[in-house]
Tab-separated table of C-alpha atoms in Angstrom:
chain	number	residue	atom	x	y	z
A	10	MET	CA	2.001	-22.802	-7.733
A	11	LYS	CA	-1.611	-22.851	-5.895
A	12	THR	CA	-2.683	-20.263	-3.375
A	13	TYR	CA	-5.864	-19.052	-1.596
A	14	ALA	CA	-7.426	-15.545	-2.443
A	15	THR	CA	-10.146	-13.651	-3.772
A	16	TYR	CA	-10.404	-13.351	-6.917
A	17	PHE	CA	-12.728	-11.192	-9.671
A	18	VAL	CA	-14.946	-13.193	-12.696
A	19	ASN	CA	-17.087	-12.397	-15.495
A	20	ASP	CA	-20.258	-14.161	-13.542
A	21	GLU	CA	-23.747	-12.623	-13.219
A	22	LYS	CA	-24.035	-13.967	-9.756
A	23	GLU	CA	-20.964	-13.898	-8.124
A	24	PRO	CA	-18.221	-11.227	-9.691
A	25	ILE	CA	-16.138	-12.160	-6.761
A	26	LYS	CA	-14.824	-15.733	-5.415
A	27	TYR	CA	-12.784	-17.326	-2.513
A	28	GLY	CA	-10.896	-20.009	-3.235
A	29	GLU	CA	-7.682	-22.180	-4.371
A	30	ILE	CA	-6.139	-20.731	-7.560
A	31	ASN	CA	-2.989	-21.319	-9.684
A	32	LEU	CA	-0.759	-18.246	-9.517
A	33	ILE	CA	1.168	-16.984	-12.404
A	34	ASN	CA	4.454	-15.323	-12.326
A	35	PRO	CA	5.258	-13.754	-16.327
A	36	LYS	CA	7.993	-11.360	-15.933
A	37	ARG	CA	7.274	-7.753	-15.765
A	38	LYS	CA	8.835	-4.659	-16.158
A	39	ARG	CA	9.065	-1.445	-14.114
A	40	LEU	CA	9.331	1.126	-16.427
A	41	ARG	CA	10.828	1.558	-20.460
A	42	GLY	CA	14.149	0.778	-20.796
A	43	GLU	CA	14.571	-1.475	-17.776
A	44	THR	CA	14.767	-5.379	-18.088
A	45	GLU	CA	11.948	-7.570	-17.442
A	46	LYS	CA	12.041	-9.460	-14.166
A	47	GLU	CA	10.174	-12.290	-12.759
A	48	GLY	CA	8.497	-11.868	-9.843
A	49	ILE	CA	9.747	-12.632	-6.183
A	50	ILE	CA	7.293	-14.426	-3.639
A	51	ALA	CA	5.310	-12.021	-1.234
A	52	TYR	CA	3.128	-12.466	1.515
A	53	PRO	CA	0.373	-10.229	1.967
A	54	VAL	CA	-0.114	-8.742	5.523
A	55	PHE	CA	-2.711	-5.730	5.367
A	56	CYS	CA	-4.772	-4.925	2.521
A	57	GLY	CA	-7.459	-2.076	2.010
A	58	PHE	CA	-10.466	-2.068	0.002
A	59	CYS	CA	-10.729	0.456	-2.564
A	60	GLY	CA	-13.285	2.250	-4.828
A	61	THR	CA	-11.768	0.889	-7.709
A	62	ASP	CA	-12.294	-2.826	-5.849
A	63	PHE	CA	-16.096	-2.266	-6.166
A	64	GLU	CA	-16.442	-0.944	-9.682
A	65	LEU	CA	-14.113	-3.733	-11.088
A	66	MET	CA	-16.995	-6.396	-9.046
A	67	LYS	CA	-19.557	-4.529	-10.493
A	68	MET	CA	-17.811	-4.861	-14.112
A	69	GLY	CA	-17.378	-8.702	-13.652
A	70	LYS	CA	-21.564	-8.860	-12.654
A	71	SER	CA	-21.840	-7.189	-16.045
A	72	ARG	CA	-19.170	-9.284	-17.982
A	73	ASN	CA	-17.186	-6.122	-18.993
A	74	LEU	CA	-13.767	-7.666	-16.836
A	75	SER	CA	-12.195	-9.490	-20.126
A	76	ALA	CA	-9.713	-6.573	-20.947
A	77	LYS	CA	-8.732	-6.739	-16.556
A	78	PHE	CA	-7.736	-10.262	-16.665
A	79	PRO	CA	-3.626	-11.152	-16.788
A	80	GLN	CA	-2.982	-12.469	-20.270
A	81	SER	CA	-4.473	-15.791	-20.541
A	82	GLU	CA	-6.303	-15.725	-17.548
A	83	GLU	CA	-9.997	-15.522	-16.518
A	84	ARG	CA	-10.013	-13.826	-13.316
A	85	LEU	CA	-8.009	-11.371	-11.394
A	86	ILE	CA	-6.939	-11.172	-8.046
A	87	ASN	CA	-8.043	-8.266	-6.157
A	88	GLY	CA	-6.352	-5.962	-3.993
A	89	HIS	CA	-3.939	-2.589	-4.824
A	90	GLU	CA	-3.564	-1.263	-1.239
A	91	GLY	CA	-1.632	-2.913	1.809
A	92	VAL	CA	1.488	-4.039	3.580
A	93	VAL	CA	3.429	-7.296	1.937
A	94	TRP	CA	6.174	-9.523	3.881
A	95	VAL	CA	9.246	-10.207	1.701
A	96	PRO	CA	10.400	-13.501	3.204
A	97	SER	CA	13.358	-13.380	1.034
A	98	GLU	CA	14.718	-9.782	2.375
A	99	ASN	CA	13.078	-10.136	6.130
A	100	ARG	CA	11.216	-7.167	5.647
A	101	PHE	CA	7.858	-5.408	5.237
A	102	ALA	CA	7.497	-3.429	1.562
A	103	ILE	CA	4.887	-1.366	0.044
A	104	VAL	CA	3.796	-2.441	-3.581
A	105	LEU	CA	4.098	-0.061	-6.116
A	106	ILE	CA	0.881	-0.436	-8.069
A	107	ARG	CA	1.570	0.349	-11.560
A	108	GLY	CA	4.295	-0.488	-14.176
A	109	GLY	CA	5.104	-1.616	-17.578
A	110	ASP	CA	6.419	-0.768	-20.855
A	111	SER	CA	6.506	3.483	-20.541
A	112	TYR	CA	8.296	6.465	-19.460
A	113	ASP	CA	5.872	7.986	-17.098
A	114	PRO	CA	3.390	4.964	-16.196
A	115	THR	CA	1.335	8.396	-14.915
A	116	ARG	CA	0.953	9.662	-18.459
A	117	PHE	CA	1.751	6.518	-20.695
A	118	THR	CA	1.776	7.350	-24.512
A	119	GLU	CA	-0.214	5.403	-27.201
A	120	ASP	CA	2.745	3.260	-28.213
A	121	GLU	CA	3.340	2.398	-24.699
A	122	THR	CA	1.842	0.187	-22.406
A	123	TYR	CA	1.240	-0.565	-18.199
A	124	PHE	CA	-0.065	-2.987	-16.120
A	125	GLU	CA	-1.471	-2.360	-12.265
A	126	TYR	CA	-1.192	-4.740	-9.815
A	127	GLY	CA	-4.969	-6.121	-8.624
A	128	CYS	CA	-6.521	-3.390	-11.059
A	129	ASP	CA	-5.767	-4.114	-14.957
A	130	GLY	CA	-3.303	-7.320	-16.232
A	131	ALA	CA	-1.737	-8.552	-13.195
A	132	ASP	CA	-3.046	-10.253	-9.790
A	133	GLY	CA	-3.063	-8.052	-6.910
A	134	LEU	CA	-2.373	-8.485	-3.015
A	135	PHE	CA	-5.726	-10.451	-1.476
A	136	SER	CA	-3.974	-13.852	-1.759
A	137	ASP	CA	-1.896	-15.855	1.102
A	138	GLU	CA	1.210	-15.235	-1.254
A	139	ASN	CA	1.821	-13.684	-4.478
A	140	TYR	CA	4.561	-12.554	-7.238
A	141	PHE	CA	5.711	-9.115	-7.508
A	142	ASN	CA	8.185	-7.393	-9.517
A	143	PRO	CA	11.462	-7.184	-6.895
A	144	ASP	CA	11.964	-3.422	-8.379
A	145	MET	CA	8.174	-3.005	-7.075
A	146	LEU	CA	8.863	-3.616	-3.939
A	147	LEU	CA	9.043	-0.133	-1.989
A	148	HIS	CA	10.799	-0.135	1.346
A	149	LEU	CA	9.333	1.843	4.817
A	150	PRO	CA	11.419	4.644	6.131
A	151	GLU	CA	14.798	2.948	8.311
A	152	LYS	CA	13.866	2.851	11.095
A	153	TYR	CA	11.270	0.334	10.149
A	154	GLU	CA	13.471	-1.908	8.632
A	155	ASN	CA	14.746	-4.540	11.256
A	156	LEU	CA	10.618	-4.897	12.315
A	157	GLU	CA	9.429	-8.577	12.212
A	158	LYS	CA	5.824	-7.492	13.409
A	159	LEU	CA	3.995	-4.412	11.959
A	160	PRO	CA	2.389	-2.677	14.088
A	161	LEU	CA	-1.804	-2.227	13.653
A	162	SER	CA	-1.471	1.397	13.585
A	163	LEU	CA	1.086	2.164	10.978
A	164	ALA	CA	-0.339	-0.575	9.010
A	165	LYS	CA	-3.775	1.169	8.820
A	166	LYS	CA	-1.204	4.104	8.657
A	167	LEU	CA	0.218	2.661	4.878
A	168	VAL	CA	-3.342	1.240	3.813
A	169	PHE	CA	-3.577	4.743	2.320
A	170	SER	CA	0.103	4.734	0.226
A	171	ASP	CA	-1.823	4.142	-3.254
A	172	PRO	CA	-4.260	7.137	-2.733
A	173	TYR	CA	-2.103	9.365	-0.845
A	174	ALA	CA	0.183	9.067	-3.690
A	175	CYS	CA	-2.471	10.048	-5.693
A	176	ALA	CA	-3.186	13.129	-4.153
A	177	ILE	CA	0.424	13.810	-4.568
A	178	PHE	CA	0.327	13.465	-7.937
A	179	GLN	CA	-2.856	15.644	-7.778
A	180	HIS	CA	-1.522	18.088	-6.042
A	181	GLU	CA	1.464	17.956	-8.355
A	182	ARG	CA	-0.408	18.607	-11.530
A	183	MET	CA	-2.161	21.407	-10.169
A	184	THR	CA	0.771	23.434	-9.283
A	185	ASP	CA	2.207	23.300	-12.326
A	186	ILE	CA	-1.042	24.502	-14.491
A	187	GLY	CA	-1.347	26.772	-11.922
A	188	GLU	CA	1.829	28.199	-12.596
A	189	ALA	CA	1.532	28.351	-16.587
A	190	GLN	CA	-1.878	29.181	-16.684
A	191	ASN	CA	-1.469	32.646	-14.445
A	192	PHE	CA	1.736	34.152	-14.264
A	193	ARG	CA	1.014	36.158	-17.191
A	194	VAL	CA	-1.499	37.627	-15.858
A	195	ILE	CA	0.459	38.263	-12.240
A	196	MET	CA	3.352	39.473	-13.958
A	197	ALA	CA	1.284	42.485	-15.608
A	198	HIS	CA	-0.711	42.844	-12.171
A	199	GLU	CA	2.571	42.948	-10.357
A	200	LYS	CA	4.990	44.767	-12.675
A	201	CYS	CA	7.273	41.453	-11.191
A	202	THR	CA	9.688	39.344	-12.984
A	203	GLU	CA	8.560	36.001	-14.854
A	204	GLN	CA	10.115	33.989	-12.040
A	205	GLU	CA	8.814	35.994	-9.715
A	206	ALA	CA	5.174	35.787	-10.774
A	207	ARG	CA	5.746	32.083	-11.691
A	208	GLU	CA	6.157	31.639	-7.271
A	209	ILE	CA	3.227	33.658	-6.680
A	210	ALA	CA	0.828	31.619	-9.115
A	211	LYS	CA	1.877	28.265	-7.334
A	212	ASN	CA	0.221	29.611	-3.824
A	213	GLU	CA	-2.500	31.774	-5.538
A	214	THR	CA	-3.909	29.045	-7.346
A	215	PHE	CA	-5.020	27.572	-4.122
A	216	ASP	CA	-6.267	30.713	-2.515
A	217	ARG	CA	-9.844	29.136	-2.956
A	218	THR	CA	-10.370	25.917	-2.858
A	219	VAL	CA	-13.341	23.822	-3.586
A	220	ILE	CA	-12.913	20.004	-2.358
A	221	TYR	CA	-16.484	18.429	-3.541
A	222	GLY	CA	-16.927	14.957	-1.550
A	223	LEU	CA	-15.018	13.256	1.654
A	224	GLY	CA	-13.619	10.150	0.672
A	225	THR	CA	-10.177	9.022	0.784
A	226	THR	CA	-9.463	11.005	-2.581
A	227	GLY	CA	-10.809	14.239	-1.108
A	228	LEU	CA	-9.294	13.930	1.881
A	229	PHE	CA	-5.793	13.292	0.731
A	230	ILE	CA	-5.816	15.818	-1.710
A	231	GLY	CA	-7.169	18.356	0.713
A	232	ASP	CA	-4.157	17.239	2.820
A	233	GLN	CA	-1.502	18.016	0.264
A	234	ILE	CA	-2.859	21.284	-0.725
A	235	ARG	CA	-2.777	22.800	3.427
A	236	ARG	CA	0.612	21.156	3.674
A	237	ASN	CA	1.797	22.839	0.846
A	238	HIS	CA	0.205	26.393	1.196
A	239	LYS	CA	-0.174	26.839	4.646
A	240	ASP	CA	-2.641	30.124	3.869
A	241	ALA	CA	-4.945	28.763	1.044
A	242	LYS	CA	-8.696	28.550	2.276
A	243	ILE	CA	-10.032	24.903	1.730
A	244	LEU	CA	-13.697	24.026	1.586
A	245	PHE	CA	-14.564	20.364	1.768
A	246	VAL	CA	-18.490	19.891	0.741
A	247	ALA	CA	-20.377	16.887	0.787
A	248	ARG	CA	-23.447	15.061	2.190
A	249	SER	CA	-22.173	14.093	5.359
A	250	SER	CA	-23.304	14.935	8.689
A	251	ALA	CA	-21.362	18.087	9.814
A	252	ASP	CA	-20.573	16.087	13.285
A	253	SER	CA	-19.383	12.852	11.486
A	254	GLN	CA	-15.897	11.164	11.973
A	255	LYS	CA	-14.245	11.999	8.917
A	256	VAL	CA	-15.645	15.960	9.185
A	257	ARG	CA	-14.178	16.484	12.417
A	258	PHE	CA	-10.432	14.829	11.326
A	259	VAL	CA	-10.845	17.280	8.648
A	260	LYS	CA	-11.314	20.777	10.719
A	261	GLU	CA	-9.236	19.224	13.746
A	262	ASN	CA	-6.247	17.679	11.663
A	263	MET	CA	-5.890	20.126	8.341
A	264	ALA	CA	-7.851	23.188	9.557
A	265	CYS	CA	-10.413	23.029	6.622
A	266	ASP	CA	-13.538	23.856	6.798
A	267	TYR	CA	-16.480	21.861	5.969
A	268	LEU	CA	-20.303	22.451	4.007
A	269	SER	CA	-22.751	20.164	4.702
A	270	VAL	CA	-24.761	19.733	1.366
A	271	ALA	CA	-27.139	17.061	2.551
A	272	ASP	CA	-30.744	19.337	2.348
A	273	MET	CA	-29.464	21.843	-0.126
A	274	ASN	CA	-30.407	22.304	-3.769
A	275	GLU	CA	-27.798	23.554	-6.269
A	276	ASN	CA	-28.853	27.416	-6.518
A	277	GLU	CA	-28.533	27.113	-2.752
A	278	ILE	CA	-24.881	24.937	-2.874
A	279	ALA	CA	-23.544	27.448	-4.872
A	280	ASP	CA	-24.974	30.208	-2.882
A	281	LYS	CA	-23.263	29.046	0.046
A	282	ILE	CA	-19.619	28.197	-1.139
A	283	LYS	CA	-19.502	31.925	-3.117
A	284	GLU	CA	-20.302	33.369	0.146
A	285	TYR	CA	-17.661	31.090	2.116
A	286	PHE	CA	-15.337	32.797	0.274
A	287	GLY	CA	-16.451	35.945	-0.798
A	288	ASN	CA	-15.226	35.497	-4.159
A	289	THR	CA	-15.569	32.146	-6.595
A	290	ALA	CA	-13.068	29.718	-6.693
A	291	SER	CA	-9.965	29.312	-8.115
A	292	VAL	CA	-9.584	25.795	-7.930
A	293	PHE	CA	-12.342	22.988	-7.789
A	294	VAL	CA	-11.565	19.031	-7.279
A	295	GLY	CA	-15.213	17.104	-8.019
A	296	THR	CA	-14.048	13.647	-5.710
A	297	SER	CA	-17.687	12.845	-5.385
A	298	GLY	CA	-18.556	10.419	-8.097
A	299	ASN	CA	-21.591	12.545	-9.071
A	300	GLU	CA	-22.474	14.785	-12.010
A	301	VAL	CA	-23.399	17.205	-9.647
A	302	GLU	CA	-20.228	18.725	-9.456
A	303	HIS	CA	-19.770	19.797	-12.715
A	304	ARG	CA	-23.133	21.599	-12.351
A	305	ILE	CA	-21.887	23.165	-8.927
A	306	ALA	CA	-18.472	24.461	-10.712
A	307	PHE	CA	-20.066	25.303	-14.189
A	308	GLU	CA	-23.664	25.892	-14.360
A	309	GLN	CA	-23.941	27.579	-11.314
A	310	GLY	CA	-20.426	29.701	-11.584
A	311	VAL	CA	-18.507	28.649	-8.842
A	312	LEU	CA	-15.633	28.227	-10.454
A	313	GLY	CA	-13.970	31.743	-10.775
A	314	CYS	CA	-12.221	33.328	-14.172
A	315	ASN	CA	-8.406	31.524	-14.744
A	316	GLY	CA	-9.897	28.359	-12.026
A	317	ILE	CA	-8.899	24.960	-12.529
A	318	TYR	CA	-11.147	22.201	-12.601
A	319	ASP	CA	-9.631	18.531	-11.238
A	320	SER	CA	-11.922	16.038	-11.872
A	321	PHE	CA	-11.054	12.744	-9.889
A	322	SER	CA	-14.410	11.399	-10.365
A	323	LEU	CA	-14.196	8.170	-11.769
A	324	GLY	CA	-17.597	7.947	-13.460
A	325	PRO	CA	-19.653	11.319	-14.140
A	326	LYS	CA	-19.265	12.861	-17.310
A	327	ILE	CA	-18.240	17.256	-17.427
A	328	THR	CA	-20.385	19.382	-20.007
A	329	PHE	CA	-19.590	22.833	-20.237
A	330	ASP	CA	-21.017	26.402	-22.004
A	331	THR	CA	-18.008	26.836	-24.214
A	332	MET	CA	-18.771	30.365	-24.497
A	333	PRO	CA	-18.083	31.286	-21.043
A	334	PHE	CA	-15.886	28.714	-20.354
A	335	GLY	CA	-13.657	30.061	-23.258
A	336	PHE	CA	-13.756	34.033	-21.996
A	337	LYS	CA	-13.442	32.813	-18.561
A	338	ASN	CA	-10.466	30.610	-19.171
A	339	HIS	CA	-11.137	27.937	-17.679
A	340	THR	CA	-8.756	24.940	-17.362
A	341	ILE	CA	-9.986	21.204	-17.361
A	342	LEU	CA	-7.191	18.384	-15.612
A	343	SER	CA	-7.927	15.056	-15.516
A	344	SER	CA	-4.976	12.693	-14.675
A	345	ILE	CA	-5.264	9.714	-12.134
A	346	ASN	CA	-1.857	7.686	-10.765
A	347	PHE	CA	1.147	8.724	-9.890
A	348	THR	CA	4.998	7.316	-9.859
A	349	GLN	CA	7.460	5.860	-7.221
A	350	LYS	CA	8.649	9.630	-6.195
A	351	HIS	CA	5.247	10.062	-5.272
A	352	MET	CA	4.800	6.514	-3.648
A	353	GLU	CA	7.436	6.732	-1.496
A	354	GLU	CA	6.519	10.560	-0.357
A	355	ALA	CA	3.479	9.084	0.595
A	356	ILE	CA	5.094	6.655	2.619
A	357	ASN	CA	7.688	8.855	4.331
A	358	ILE	CA	4.205	11.333	5.513
A	359	LEU	CA	1.745	8.324	6.293
A	360	CYS	CA	4.395	7.373	9.168
A	361	ASP	CA	3.848	10.245	10.727
A	362	SER	CA	0.704	10.951	10.541
A	363	LYS	CA	-2.970	10.716	12.260
A	364	PHE	CA	-4.816	8.635	9.447
A	365	ASN	CA	-4.987	5.453	11.380
A	366	GLU	CA	-7.935	7.038	13.146
A	367	LEU	CA	-9.910	6.819	9.962
A	368	VAL	CA	-9.546	2.771	9.300
A	369	GLU	CA	-11.927	0.084	11.020
A	370	LEU	CA	-11.372	-3.242	10.298
A	371	ILE	CA	-13.711	-6.061	8.744
A	372	ASP	CA	-12.960	-10.003	9.901
A	373	LYS	CA	-11.107	-12.104	7.566
A	374	ASP	CA	-12.830	-14.678	7.810
A	375	GLU	CA	-16.279	-13.101	7.396
A	376	PHE	CA	-14.855	-11.153	4.417
A	377	ILE	CA	-13.550	-14.612	2.536
A	378	SER	CA	-17.201	-16.520	3.580
A	379	ASN	CA	-18.776	-13.786	1.505
A	380	PRO	CA	-16.909	-11.020	-0.265
A	381	MET	CA	-20.042	-10.106	-2.979
A	382	ASP	CA	-22.041	-9.594	0.834
A	383	ALA	CA	-19.503	-7.854	2.659
A	384	TYR	CA	-18.451	-5.510	-0.401
A	385	ILE	CA	-22.458	-4.628	-0.451
A	386	ASN	CA	-23.648	-4.548	2.627
A	387	LYS	CA	-20.506	-3.491	5.262
A	388	ILE	CA	-17.530	-2.253	3.205
A	389	TYR	CA	-19.669	0.356	0.615
A	390	ALA	CA	-22.712	0.287	2.599
A	391	LYS	CA	-23.954	3.569	3.361
A	392	ALA	CA	-23.174	3.759	6.994
A	393	ALA	CA	-19.988	2.143	5.968
A	394	PRO	CA	-16.132	3.743	7.440
A	395	LEU	CA	-13.950	5.811	5.245
A	396	LYS	CA	-11.872	3.201	4.881
A	397	THR	CA	-12.211	-0.554	5.685
A	398	ALA	CA	-9.059	-2.863	5.691
A	399	VAL	CA	-8.759	-6.754	6.833
A	400	ILE	CA	-5.805	-8.443	8.535
A	401	TRP	CA	-5.050	-11.270	5.277
A	402	ASN	CA	-1.800	-12.363	8.036
A	403	LYS	CA	-2.120	-11.866	11.638
A	404	LYS	CA	1.294	-13.551	11.921
A	405	TYR	CA	2.942	-9.967	10.880
A	406	ILE	CA	0.656	-7.556	12.770
A	407	GLU	CA	0.985	-6.488	16.257
A	408	GLU	CA	-2.443	-6.247	16.943
A	409	VAL	CA	-2.261	-3.819	19.703
A	410	ASP	CA	-3.121	-0.623	18.499
A	411	GLU	CA	-2.934	2.993	19.506
């Protein structure tokens, strides 16, 4: 079957194209032990742009994208954030992006495999129609099951399902590790039982949290920490102006503080962070994509003893001096992705959120007329909004926004 889509190729001049292509429908499985199933047709309705898409485009430009193509294909339909319409079931759905022959697709082992719609080995959402494993078309909350048109404000919220699920997973991992890391210290200090110490450690892990970077992943990790740890002090650190929309959103909706470091050197940044807490950080989350993150945490001594460094940036290299690293008992966490449980929790949280306020639209005709130009000069330009999305199929969208 043929459809129209945007797709990545290995091409130095035009690594992303728009046009008619032939769809494939290989059998896939959601998890190890399940039956492989052919996909069923769904119509992408509303699609968001992710930094991963931009990185994949750059990989295509350097002709390094072959490993990401579906088997026997020389292209990858991009897009992994959004809402689809499932005509055979007369409902909207969120595509669970990651599946494969693995027990836990967040942490597959050497003998397991995975795929990711729109990212790795499987075509994604930027197409007029596509095939998706029926077990991976997740339901919206019950009150939205009978909608024939999706309100634009709701679509804007749901476009964050993938990154918010990542944030839930990050919080879960940091909680697990922080508990294991520090409960014995708390037992010794508080003279309490192990169970009591573990509960205390879960909260104290996040007492002084630095989130370096204010993109979607950093924003949502901060939101997860605030929802689960009401007394945590959370400081976002980034180069954005203190009066930018996303900074105002953080302060008004998440009770977090912000430090703009656009005109500071690394010593000054470290001093300001420690001054804010009156101490060192207990958690340092790196989401900026810049190598300054690890230097602030380790070389400048912002991350305190027994602290966690959560690396959620793709690209930067992390280095540390093994002597203070060992004696300060630091832990470095680097793990990406999520499970179906995380995605379903994200969907429910987002439906009752205000995150739609952070999404701006690009016209579909403008995007498909020159996708590469749109990526470089609008969607990921310096003045771009926090999140850009596109209405892919207006038939299923109620365009009156809140």
